[in-house]
PDB file of C-alpha atoms and ligand atoms in Angstrom:
ATOM      1  CA  MET G   1       0.000   0.000   0.000  1.00  0.00           C
ATOM      2  CA  VAL G   2       1.089   3.557  -0.624  1.00  0.00           C
ATOM      3  CA  SER G   3       0.097   6.700   1.177  1.00  0.00           C
ATOM      4  CA  ASN G   4      -1.953   9.097  -0.918  1.00  0.00           C
ATOM      5  CA  GLY G   5      -2.309  12.290   1.114  1.00  0.00           C
ATOM      6  CA  SER G   6      -4.424  11.637   4.158  1.00  0.00           C
ATOM      7  CA  LYS G   7      -6.066   8.616   2.518  1.00  0.00           C
ATOM      8  CA  THR G   8      -4.556   5.179   2.143  1.00  0.00           C
ATOM      9  CA  ALA G   9      -4.665   3.873  -1.431  1.00  0.00           C
ATOM     10  CA  PHE G  10      -3.887   0.495  -2.902  1.00  0.00           C
ATOM     11  CA  ARG G  11      -1.025   0.547  -5.378  1.00  0.00           C
ATOM     12  CA  HIS G  12      -3.098  -1.211  -8.075  1.00  0.00           C
ATOM     13  CA  VAL G  13      -5.739   1.542  -8.133  1.00  0.00           C
ATOM     14  CA  PRO G  14      -4.555   4.330 -10.453  1.00  0.00           C
ATOM     15  CA  SER G  15      -5.407   7.862  -9.310  1.00  0.00           C
ATOM     16  CA  ARG G  16      -6.150   8.921 -12.918  1.00  0.00           C
ATOM     17  CA  PRO G  17      -6.583   7.157 -16.285  1.00  0.00           C
ATOM     18  CA  VAL G  18      -3.326   5.657 -17.522  1.00  0.00           C
ATOM     19  CA  ALA G  19      -1.907   7.829 -20.338  1.00  0.00           C
ATOM     20  CA  ASN G  20      -1.908   5.181 -23.061  1.00  0.00           C
ATOM     21  CA  ARG G  21      -5.357   3.750 -22.257  1.00  0.00           C
ATOM     22  CA  GLN G  22      -8.508   5.555 -23.184  1.00  0.00           C
ATOM     23  CA  PRO G  23     -11.420   5.617 -20.755  1.00  0.00           C
ATOM     24  CA  VAL G  24     -14.151   3.430 -22.262  1.00  0.00           C
ATOM     25  CA  LYS G  25     -17.879   3.486 -21.682  1.00  0.00           C
ATOM     26  CA  VAL G  26     -19.869   0.333 -22.375  1.00  0.00           C
ATOM     27  CA  ASP G  27     -23.527  -0.585 -22.422  1.00  0.00           C
ATOM     28  CA  VAL G  28     -23.559  -3.860 -20.543  1.00  0.00           C
ATOM     29  CA  PHE G  29     -27.021  -4.798 -21.790  1.00  0.00           C
ATOM     30  CA  GLY G  30     -25.873  -4.263 -25.371  1.00  0.00           C
ATOM     31  CA  LEU G  31     -23.082  -6.743 -24.657  1.00  0.00           C
ATOM     32  CA  VAL G  32     -25.618  -9.342 -23.572  1.00  0.00           C
ATOM     33  CA  ILE G  33     -26.694  -9.559 -27.236  1.00  0.00           C
ATOM     34  CA  ARG G  34     -23.165 -10.495 -28.258  1.00  0.00           C
ATOM     35  CA  ASN G  35     -22.533 -12.851 -25.400  1.00  0.00           C
ATOM     36  CA  LEU G  36     -21.956 -16.348 -26.735  1.00  0.00           C
ATOM     37  CA  GLY G  37     -23.415 -18.537 -24.052  1.00  0.00           C
ATOM     38  CA  LEU G  38     -23.650 -19.660 -20.454  1.00  0.00           C
ATOM     39  CA  LEU G  39     -20.635 -19.078 -18.190  1.00  0.00           C
ATOM     40  CA  GLN G  40     -19.100 -16.821 -20.799  1.00  0.00           C
ATOM     41  CA  LEU G  41     -17.313 -14.356 -18.481  1.00  0.00           C
ATOM     42  CA  SER G  42     -16.476 -11.626 -21.048  1.00  0.00           C
ATOM     43  CA  PRO G  43     -14.206  -8.741 -20.037  1.00  0.00           C
ATOM     44  CA  ILE G  44     -16.305  -5.624 -20.734  1.00  0.00           C
ATOM     45  CA  PHE G  45     -13.283  -3.371 -21.372  1.00  0.00           C
ATOM     46  CA  PRO G  46     -10.402  -4.128 -23.762  1.00  0.00           C
ATOM     47  CA  TYR G  47      -7.910  -4.100 -20.878  1.00  0.00           C
ATOM     48  CA  THR G  48      -6.679  -7.365 -19.408  1.00  0.00           C
ATOM     49  CA  HIS G  49      -3.000  -6.456 -18.931  1.00  0.00           C
ATOM     50  CA  ASP G  50      -0.968  -7.102 -15.776  1.00  0.00           C
ATOM     51  CA  GLY G  51      -2.369  -5.072 -12.916  1.00  0.00           C
ATOM     52  CA  ALA G  52      -5.728  -4.478 -14.635  1.00  0.00           C
ATOM     53  CA  ILE G  53      -8.992  -4.687 -12.764  1.00  0.00           C
ATOM     54  CA  VAL G  54     -11.169  -6.688 -15.133  1.00  0.00           C
ATOM     55  CA  PRO G  55     -14.952  -6.557 -14.790  1.00  0.00           C
ATOM     56  CA  CYS G  56     -16.411  -9.457 -16.752  1.00  0.00           C
ATOM     57  CA  MET G  57     -19.994  -9.782 -17.803  1.00  0.00           C
ATOM     58  CA  THR G  58     -21.756 -13.004 -17.092  1.00  0.00           C
ATOM     59  CA  ASN G  59     -25.296 -13.817 -18.007  1.00  0.00           C
ATOM     60  CA  THR G  60     -27.372 -16.928 -17.689  1.00  0.00           C
ATOM     61  CA  THR G  61     -30.735 -17.796 -19.148  1.00  0.00           C
ATOM     62  CA  GLY G  62     -32.819 -20.770 -18.170  1.00  0.00           C
ATOM     63  CA  VAL G  63     -32.554 -23.554 -20.752  1.00  0.00           C
ATOM     64  CA  ARG G  64     -35.180 -26.285 -20.873  1.00  0.00           C
ATOM     65  CA  GLY G  65     -33.641 -29.681 -20.137  1.00  0.00           C
ATOM     66  CA  VAL G  66     -30.178 -28.348 -19.159  1.00  0.00           C
ATOM     67  CA  THR G  67     -28.422 -30.327 -16.425  1.00  0.00           C
ATOM     68  CA  PRO G  68     -27.810 -27.874 -13.580  1.00  0.00           C
ATOM     69  CA  TRP G  69     -24.065 -27.578 -13.021  1.00  0.00           C
ATOM     70  CA  HIS G  70     -21.957 -26.888  -9.980  1.00  0.00           C
ATOM     71  CA  PHE G  71     -18.203 -26.751  -9.617  1.00  0.00           C
ATOM     72  CA  PHE G  72     -15.681 -24.901  -7.481  1.00  0.00           C
ATOM     73  CA  HIS G  73     -13.449 -22.213  -8.886  1.00  0.00           C
ATOM     74  CA  ASP G  74     -10.230 -21.536  -7.014  1.00  0.00           C
ATOM     75  CA  ASN G  75      -8.560 -18.182  -7.626  1.00  0.00           C
ATOM     76  CA  GLU G  76      -5.522 -16.737  -5.871  1.00  0.00           C
ATOM     77  CA  VAL G  77      -6.974 -13.230  -6.333  1.00  0.00           C
ATOM     78  CA  LYS G  78     -10.267 -12.155  -4.820  1.00  0.00           C
ATOM     79  CA  GLU G  79     -13.324 -11.801  -7.044  1.00  0.00           C
ATOM     80  CA  THR G  80     -16.458  -9.793  -6.528  1.00  0.00           C
ATOM     81  CA  ILE G  81     -19.813 -10.422  -8.109  1.00  0.00           C
ATOM     82  CA  VAL G  82     -22.547  -7.849  -8.531  1.00  0.00           C
ATOM     83  CA  CYS G  83     -25.974  -8.821  -9.792  1.00  0.00           C
ATOM     84  CA  LEU G  84     -27.164  -6.037 -12.120  1.00  0.00           C
ATOM     85  CA  VAL G  85     -30.601  -7.473 -12.800  1.00  0.00           C
ATOM     86  CA  GLU G  86     -32.326 -10.843 -12.653  1.00  0.00           C
ATOM     87  CA  ASN G  87     -35.577 -12.705 -12.933  1.00  0.00           C
ATOM     88  CA  GLY G  88     -35.625 -15.771 -10.727  1.00  0.00           C
ATOM     89  CA  GLY G  89     -31.969 -15.244  -9.810  1.00  0.00           C
ATOM     90  CA  ALA G  90     -30.098 -16.783  -6.891  1.00  0.00           C
ATOM     91  CA  MET G  91     -28.834 -13.264  -6.049  1.00  0.00           C
ATOM     92  CA  LYS G  92     -31.092 -10.218  -6.107  1.00  0.00           C
ATOM     93  CA  SER G  93     -30.659  -7.168  -8.391  1.00  0.00           C
ATOM     94  CA  GLY G  94     -28.102  -4.796  -6.881  1.00  0.00           C
ATOM     95  CA  GLN G  95     -26.636  -7.413  -4.547  1.00  0.00           C
ATOM     96  CA  ILE G  96     -22.844  -7.537  -4.367  1.00  0.00           C
ATOM     97  CA  MET G  97     -20.647 -10.240  -2.834  1.00  0.00           C
ATOM     98  CA  LEU G  98     -16.959 -10.628  -2.174  1.00  0.00           C
ATOM     99  CA  LEU G  99     -16.272 -14.244  -3.080  1.00  0.00           C
ATOM    100  CA  ALA G 100     -14.050 -16.594  -1.134  1.00  0.00           C
ATOM    101  CA  ASN G 101     -10.914 -17.617  -3.041  1.00  0.00           C
ATOM    102  CA  ASN G 102     -12.469 -21.043  -3.463  1.00  0.00           C
ATOM    103  CA  HIS G 103     -16.113 -20.519  -4.386  1.00  0.00           C
ATOM    104  CA  GLY G 104     -18.933 -22.451  -5.966  1.00  0.00           C
ATOM    105  CA  VAL G 105     -20.107 -21.680  -9.499  1.00  0.00           C
ATOM    106  CA  GLY G 106     -23.595 -22.571 -10.599  1.00  0.00           C
ATOM    107  CA  PRO G 107     -26.308 -21.172 -12.874  1.00  0.00           C
ATOM    108  CA  PHE G 108     -27.180 -18.273 -10.483  1.00  0.00           C
ATOM    109  CA  LEU G 109     -30.830 -19.156 -11.146  1.00  0.00           C
ATOM    110  CA  ARG G 110     -33.288 -20.775  -8.787  1.00  0.00           C
ATOM    111  CA  ASP G 111     -34.707 -22.791 -11.688  1.00  0.00           C
ATOM    112  CA  PRO G 112     -32.096 -23.046 -14.462  1.00  0.00           C
ATOM    113  CA  GLN G 113     -34.553 -24.978 -16.661  1.00  0.00           C
ATOM    114  CA  ASP G 114     -37.143 -22.166 -16.829  1.00  0.00           C
ATOM    115  CA  PRO G 115     -36.456 -20.088 -19.989  1.00  0.00           C
ATOM    116  CA  SER G 116     -38.168 -17.021 -18.472  1.00  0.00           C
ATOM    117  CA  ASN G 117     -35.408 -16.797 -15.861  1.00  0.00           C
ATOM    118  CA  TYR G 118     -32.268 -14.780 -16.475  1.00  0.00           C
ATOM    119  CA  TYR G 119     -29.368 -13.255 -14.633  1.00  0.00           C
ATOM    120  CA  VAL G 120     -27.027 -10.440 -15.718  1.00  0.00           C
ATOM    121  CA  GLY G 121     -24.053  -9.724 -13.499  1.00  0.00           C
ATOM    122  CA  LEU G 122     -20.465  -8.583 -13.364  1.00  0.00           C
ATOM    123  CA  ILE G 123     -17.688 -10.716 -11.938  1.00  0.00           C
ATOM    124  CA  THR G 124     -14.639  -8.560 -11.345  1.00  0.00           C
ATOM    125  CA  ILE G 125     -11.199 -10.075 -11.138  1.00  0.00           C
ATOM    126  CA  ARG G 126      -7.744  -8.548 -10.968  1.00  0.00           C
ATOM    127  CA  MET G 127      -4.761  -9.506 -13.062  1.00  0.00           C
ATOM    128  CA  GLY G 128      -1.688  -9.621 -10.822  1.00  0.00           C
ATOM    129  CA  ASN G 129       1.647  -8.082 -11.759  1.00  0.00           C
ATOM    130  CA  ARG G 130       3.494 -11.414 -11.871  1.00  0.00           C
ATOM    131  CA  PRO G 131       3.799 -13.620 -14.976  1.00  0.00           C
ATOM    132  CA  GLU G 132       1.942 -16.387 -13.150  1.00  0.00           C
ATOM    133  CA  GLN G 133      -1.567 -16.364 -11.786  1.00  0.00           C
ATOM    134  CA  THR G 134      -3.097 -19.581 -10.654  1.00  0.00           C
ATOM    135  CA  GLU G 135      -6.718 -20.557 -10.969  1.00  0.00           C
ATOM    136  CA  GLY G 136      -8.219 -23.978 -10.589  1.00  0.00           C
ATOM    137  CA  ILE G 137     -11.294 -26.043 -11.302  1.00  0.00           C
ATOM    138  CA  VAL G 138     -12.326 -28.327  -8.465  1.00  0.00           C
ATOM    139  CA  LEU G 139     -15.048 -30.954  -8.860  1.00  0.00           C
ATOM    140  CA  ARG G 140     -16.476 -32.614  -5.771  1.00  0.00           C
ATOM    141  CA  CYS G 141     -18.347 -35.877  -5.364  1.00  0.00           C
ATOM    142  CA  HIS G 142     -22.119 -35.405  -5.518  1.00  0.00           C
ATOM    143  CA  LYS G 143     -22.540 -38.110  -2.887  1.00  0.00           C
ATOM    144  CA  CYS G 144     -19.841 -37.513  -0.222  1.00  0.00           C
ATOM    145  CA  ASN G 145     -18.340 -34.108  -1.197  1.00  0.00           C
ATOM    146  CA  GLU G 146     -14.773 -35.464  -1.535  1.00  0.00           C
ATOM    147  CA  VAL G 147     -12.672 -33.760  -4.240  1.00  0.00           C
ATOM    148  CA  VAL G 148     -12.938 -36.016  -7.292  1.00  0.00           C
ATOM    149  CA  TYR G 149     -10.944 -33.900  -9.747  1.00  0.00           C
ATOM    150  CA  ALA G 150      -8.842 -30.740  -9.502  1.00  0.00           C
ATOM    151  CA  ARG G 151      -6.761 -29.019 -12.114  1.00  0.00           C
ATOM    152  CA  TYR G 152      -4.787 -25.805 -11.671  1.00  0.00           C
ATOM    153  CA  PHE G 153      -3.515 -23.584 -14.451  1.00  0.00           C
ATOM    154  CA  ASN G 154      -1.646 -20.342 -15.093  1.00  0.00           C
ATOM    155  CA  VAL G 155      -4.197 -17.943 -16.597  1.00  0.00           C
ATOM    156  CA  LYS G 156      -1.422 -15.675 -17.890  1.00  0.00           C
ATOM    157  CA  GLU G 157      -0.260 -18.372 -20.290  1.00  0.00           C
ATOM    158  CA  GLY G 158      -1.782 -19.480 -23.583  1.00  0.00           C
ATOM    159  CA  PRO G 159      -1.460 -19.260 -27.366  1.00  0.00           C
ATOM    160  CA  ALA G 160       0.104 -15.977 -28.557  1.00  0.00           C
ATOM    161  CA  ARG G 161      -2.567 -13.660 -30.002  1.00  0.00           C
ATOM    162  CA  LYS G 162      -1.432 -10.888 -32.300  1.00  0.00           C
ATOM    163  CA  HIS G 163      -4.601  -8.829 -32.662  1.00  0.00           C
ATOM    164  CA  TYR G 164      -7.087  -9.621 -29.919  1.00  0.00           C
ATOM    165  CA  PRO G 165      -5.822 -10.715 -26.514  1.00  0.00           C
ATOM    166  CA  GLU G 166      -7.301 -13.951 -25.257  1.00  0.00           C
ATOM    167  CA  PHE G 167      -8.811 -14.217 -21.807  1.00  0.00           C
ATOM    168  CA  TYR G 168      -7.146 -17.575 -21.194  1.00  0.00           C
ATOM    169  CA  ALA G 169      -9.110 -18.787 -18.168  1.00  0.00           C
ATOM    170  CA  LEU G 170     -12.022 -19.974 -20.353  1.00  0.00           C
ATOM    171  CA  ARG G 171      -9.725 -22.191 -22.426  1.00  0.00           C
ATOM    172  CA  TYR G 172      -8.638 -23.976 -19.228  1.00  0.00           C
ATOM    173  CA  TYR G 173     -12.190 -24.446 -18.002  1.00  0.00           C
ATOM    174  CA  LEU G 174     -12.970 -26.191 -21.267  1.00  0.00           C
ATOM    175  CA  GLU G 175      -9.742 -28.255 -21.224  1.00  0.00           C
ATOM    176  CA  SER G 176     -10.412 -29.320 -17.632  1.00  0.00           C
ATOM    177  CA  PHE G 177     -13.993 -30.356 -18.360  1.00  0.00           C
ATOM    178  CA  ARG G 178     -12.937 -32.225 -21.502  1.00  0.00           C
ATOM    179  CA  GLU G 179     -10.179 -34.079 -19.658  1.00  0.00           C
ATOM    180  CA  PHE G 180     -12.634 -35.010 -16.913  1.00  0.00           C
ATOM    181  CA  ASN G 181     -15.353 -36.082 -19.347  1.00  0.00           C
ATOM    182  CA  ARG G 182     -13.113 -38.157 -21.627  1.00  0.00           C
ATOM    183  CA  ASN G 183     -11.675 -40.330 -18.866  1.00  0.00           C
ATOM    184  CA  PRO G 184     -14.287 -42.324 -16.880  1.00  0.00           C
ATOM    185  CA  GLU G 185     -11.643 -43.215 -14.256  1.00  0.00           C
ATOM    186  CA  LEU G 186     -11.193 -39.537 -13.359  1.00  0.00           C
ATOM    187  CA  ARG G 187     -14.883 -39.320 -12.559  1.00  0.00           C
ATOM    188  CA  ILE G 188     -14.870 -41.998  -9.827  1.00  0.00           C
ATOM    189  CA  CYS G 189     -14.706 -40.776  -6.228  1.00  0.00           C
ATOM    190  CA  LYS G 190     -11.717 -42.354  -4.426  1.00  0.00           C
ATOM    191  CA  LYS G 191     -13.570 -42.195  -1.114  1.00  0.00           C
ATOM    192  CA  CYS G 192     -17.039 -43.612  -1.850  1.00  0.00           C
ATOM    193  CA  GLY G 193     -16.794 -44.978  -5.386  1.00  0.00           C
ATOM    194  CA  ALA G 194     -19.640 -42.865  -6.805  1.00  0.00           C
ATOM    195  CA  ALA G 195     -19.207 -41.534 -10.349  1.00  0.00           C
ATOM    196  CA  ARG G 196     -19.616 -37.827 -10.929  1.00  0.00           C
ATOM    197  CA  PRO G 197     -21.529 -37.190 -14.168  1.00  0.00           C
ATOM    198  CA  PRO G 198     -19.736 -35.483 -17.071  1.00  0.00           C
ATOM    199  CA  GLU G 199     -19.493 -31.682 -17.032  1.00  0.00           C
ATOM    200  CA  PRO G 200     -21.297 -29.514 -19.603  1.00  0.00           C
ATOM    201  CA  GLU G 201     -19.371 -28.839 -22.773  1.00  0.00           C
ATOM    202  CA  ALA G 202     -22.357 -28.303 -25.045  1.00  0.00           C
ATOM    203  CA  GLU G 203     -22.930 -25.407 -27.421  1.00  0.00           C
ATOM    204  CA  ASN G 204     -25.037 -23.613 -24.803  1.00  0.00           C
ATOM    205  CA  PHE G 205     -21.834 -22.843 -22.926  1.00  0.00           C
ATOM    206  CA  GLY G 206     -19.936 -19.691 -23.801  1.00  0.00           C
ATOM    207  CA  TYR G 207     -16.462 -21.016 -23.068  1.00  0.00           C
ATOM    208  CA  VAL G 208     -16.868 -23.575 -25.876  1.00  0.00           C
ATOM    209  CA  GLN G 209     -17.608 -20.918 -28.475  1.00  0.00           C
ATOM    210  CA  TYR G 210     -15.237 -18.292 -27.065  1.00  0.00           C
ATOM    211  CA  THR G 211     -12.259 -20.641 -27.290  1.00  0.00           C
ATOM    212  CA  ARG G 212     -13.124 -21.323 -30.931  1.00  0.00           C
ATOM    213  CA  ASN G 213     -14.006 -17.740 -31.901  1.00  0.00           C
ATOM    214  CA  ILE G 214     -10.940 -16.054 -30.404  1.00  0.00           C
ATOM    215  CA  ASP G 215      -8.889 -18.172 -32.796  1.00  0.00           C
ATOM    216  CA  VAL G 216     -11.078 -17.279 -35.789  1.00  0.00           C
ATOM    217  CA  ALA G 217     -10.941 -13.554 -34.885  1.00  0.00           C
ATOM    218  CA  ASN G 218      -7.146 -13.535 -34.796  1.00  0.00           C
ATOM    219  CA  ARG G 219      -6.609 -15.701 -37.873  1.00  0.00           C
ATOM    220  CA  GLY G 220      -9.260 -13.774 -39.810  1.00  0.00           C
ATOM    221  CA  ARG G 221      -7.780 -10.368 -38.971  1.00  0.00           C
ATOM    222  CA  GLU G 222      -4.297 -11.607 -39.927  1.00  0.00           C
ATOM    223  CA  ALA G 223      -5.504 -12.941 -43.301  1.00  0.00           C
ATOM    224  CA  PHE G 224      -7.454  -9.742 -43.951  1.00  0.00           C
ATOM    225  CA  GLU G 225      -4.435  -7.532 -43.237  1.00  0.00           C
ATOM    226  CA  LEU G 226      -2.216  -9.637 -45.517  1.00  0.00           C
ATOM    227  CA  MET G 227      -4.807  -9.291 -48.274  1.00  0.00           C
ATOM    228  CA  ALA G 228      -5.050  -5.518 -47.737  1.00  0.00           C
ATOM    229  CA  ALA G 229      -1.245  -5.166 -47.776  1.00  0.00           C
ATOM    230  CA  LYS G 230      -1.100  -7.057 -51.099  1.00  0.00           C
ATOM    231  CA  LEU G 231      -3.731  -4.753 -52.632  1.00  0.00           C
ATOM    232  CA  ALA G 232      -1.954  -1.627 -51.361  1.00  0.00           C
ATOM    233  CA  LYS G 233       1.295  -2.714 -53.034  1.00  0.00           C
ATOM    234  CA  PRO G 234       1.091  -1.891 -56.766  1.00  0.00           C
ATOM    235  CA  ALA G 235       1.653  -4.850 -59.058  1.00  0.00           C
ATOM    236  CA  ASP G 236       4.830  -4.726 -61.280  1.00  0.00           C
ATOM    237  CA  GLY G 237       4.398  -2.116 -64.019  1.00  0.00           C
ATOM    238  CA  ALA G 238       1.182  -0.757 -62.515  1.00  0.00           C
ATOM    239  CA  SER G 239       2.886   2.260 -60.943  1.00  0.00           C
ATOM    240  CA  GLU G 240       4.697   3.062 -64.207  1.00  0.00           C
ATOM    241  CA  SER G 241       1.493   3.066 -66.251  1.00  0.00           C
ATOM    242  CA  ALA G 242      -0.210   5.168 -63.579  1.00  0.00           C
ATOM    243  CA  GLN G 243       2.510   7.799 -63.961  1.00  0.00           C
ATOM    244  CA  ARG G 244       2.112   8.085 -67.710  1.00  0.00           C
TER     245      ARG G 244
HETATM  246 ZN1   ZN C   1     -17.712 -39.683  -2.898  1.00  0.00          ZN
END
């Protein structure tokens, strides 16, 4: 902590906008339209650098027939969640919570199978200043609560992205769930022998589509720029004839 006049301020809170980053205003409800699916967790500002405070939008809608999910998310940095608005939500509109480092993640809806229910909230995380930041997915036995599966990952690490930075945590959620789902042995509880059912990795879930689309966005932009550069460069002889 540093002293800022008579008040005490945390070092990660800038006293004014950083010179090379423009203040940005977003319409969170407009972003809901572009949100790809359940558990999406989309940063609402284009800033996810080291030291950034990253508010991420999350929205859930009831889906008929969906299997309600529950897992634990372990994060070395604290997260807050604020419910902006809901219908049939597990939190009420305007409610804010400071989450424990290891906290449960579910649909945030009292009845996740009722399509009239929805939840729009912001989960705010902080990117630390170190090159490593550990998060984990922890799955517990539905019968005896023993940890059945846990995987930890560095959310600062992932495929290099030239144009649009990737919010890597979602990739690791998906990888963890796929690893768990593909191997029946991983799903058996060592304590009581019960099998935990596979985790959702269907198209309804935003992390599935995000992990695919971030790749398309970067590859597409790269191909487009190459094409534009080729067009901007006059073909042999073209510049000569243009001068005549
Ligand atoms: Zn068990």
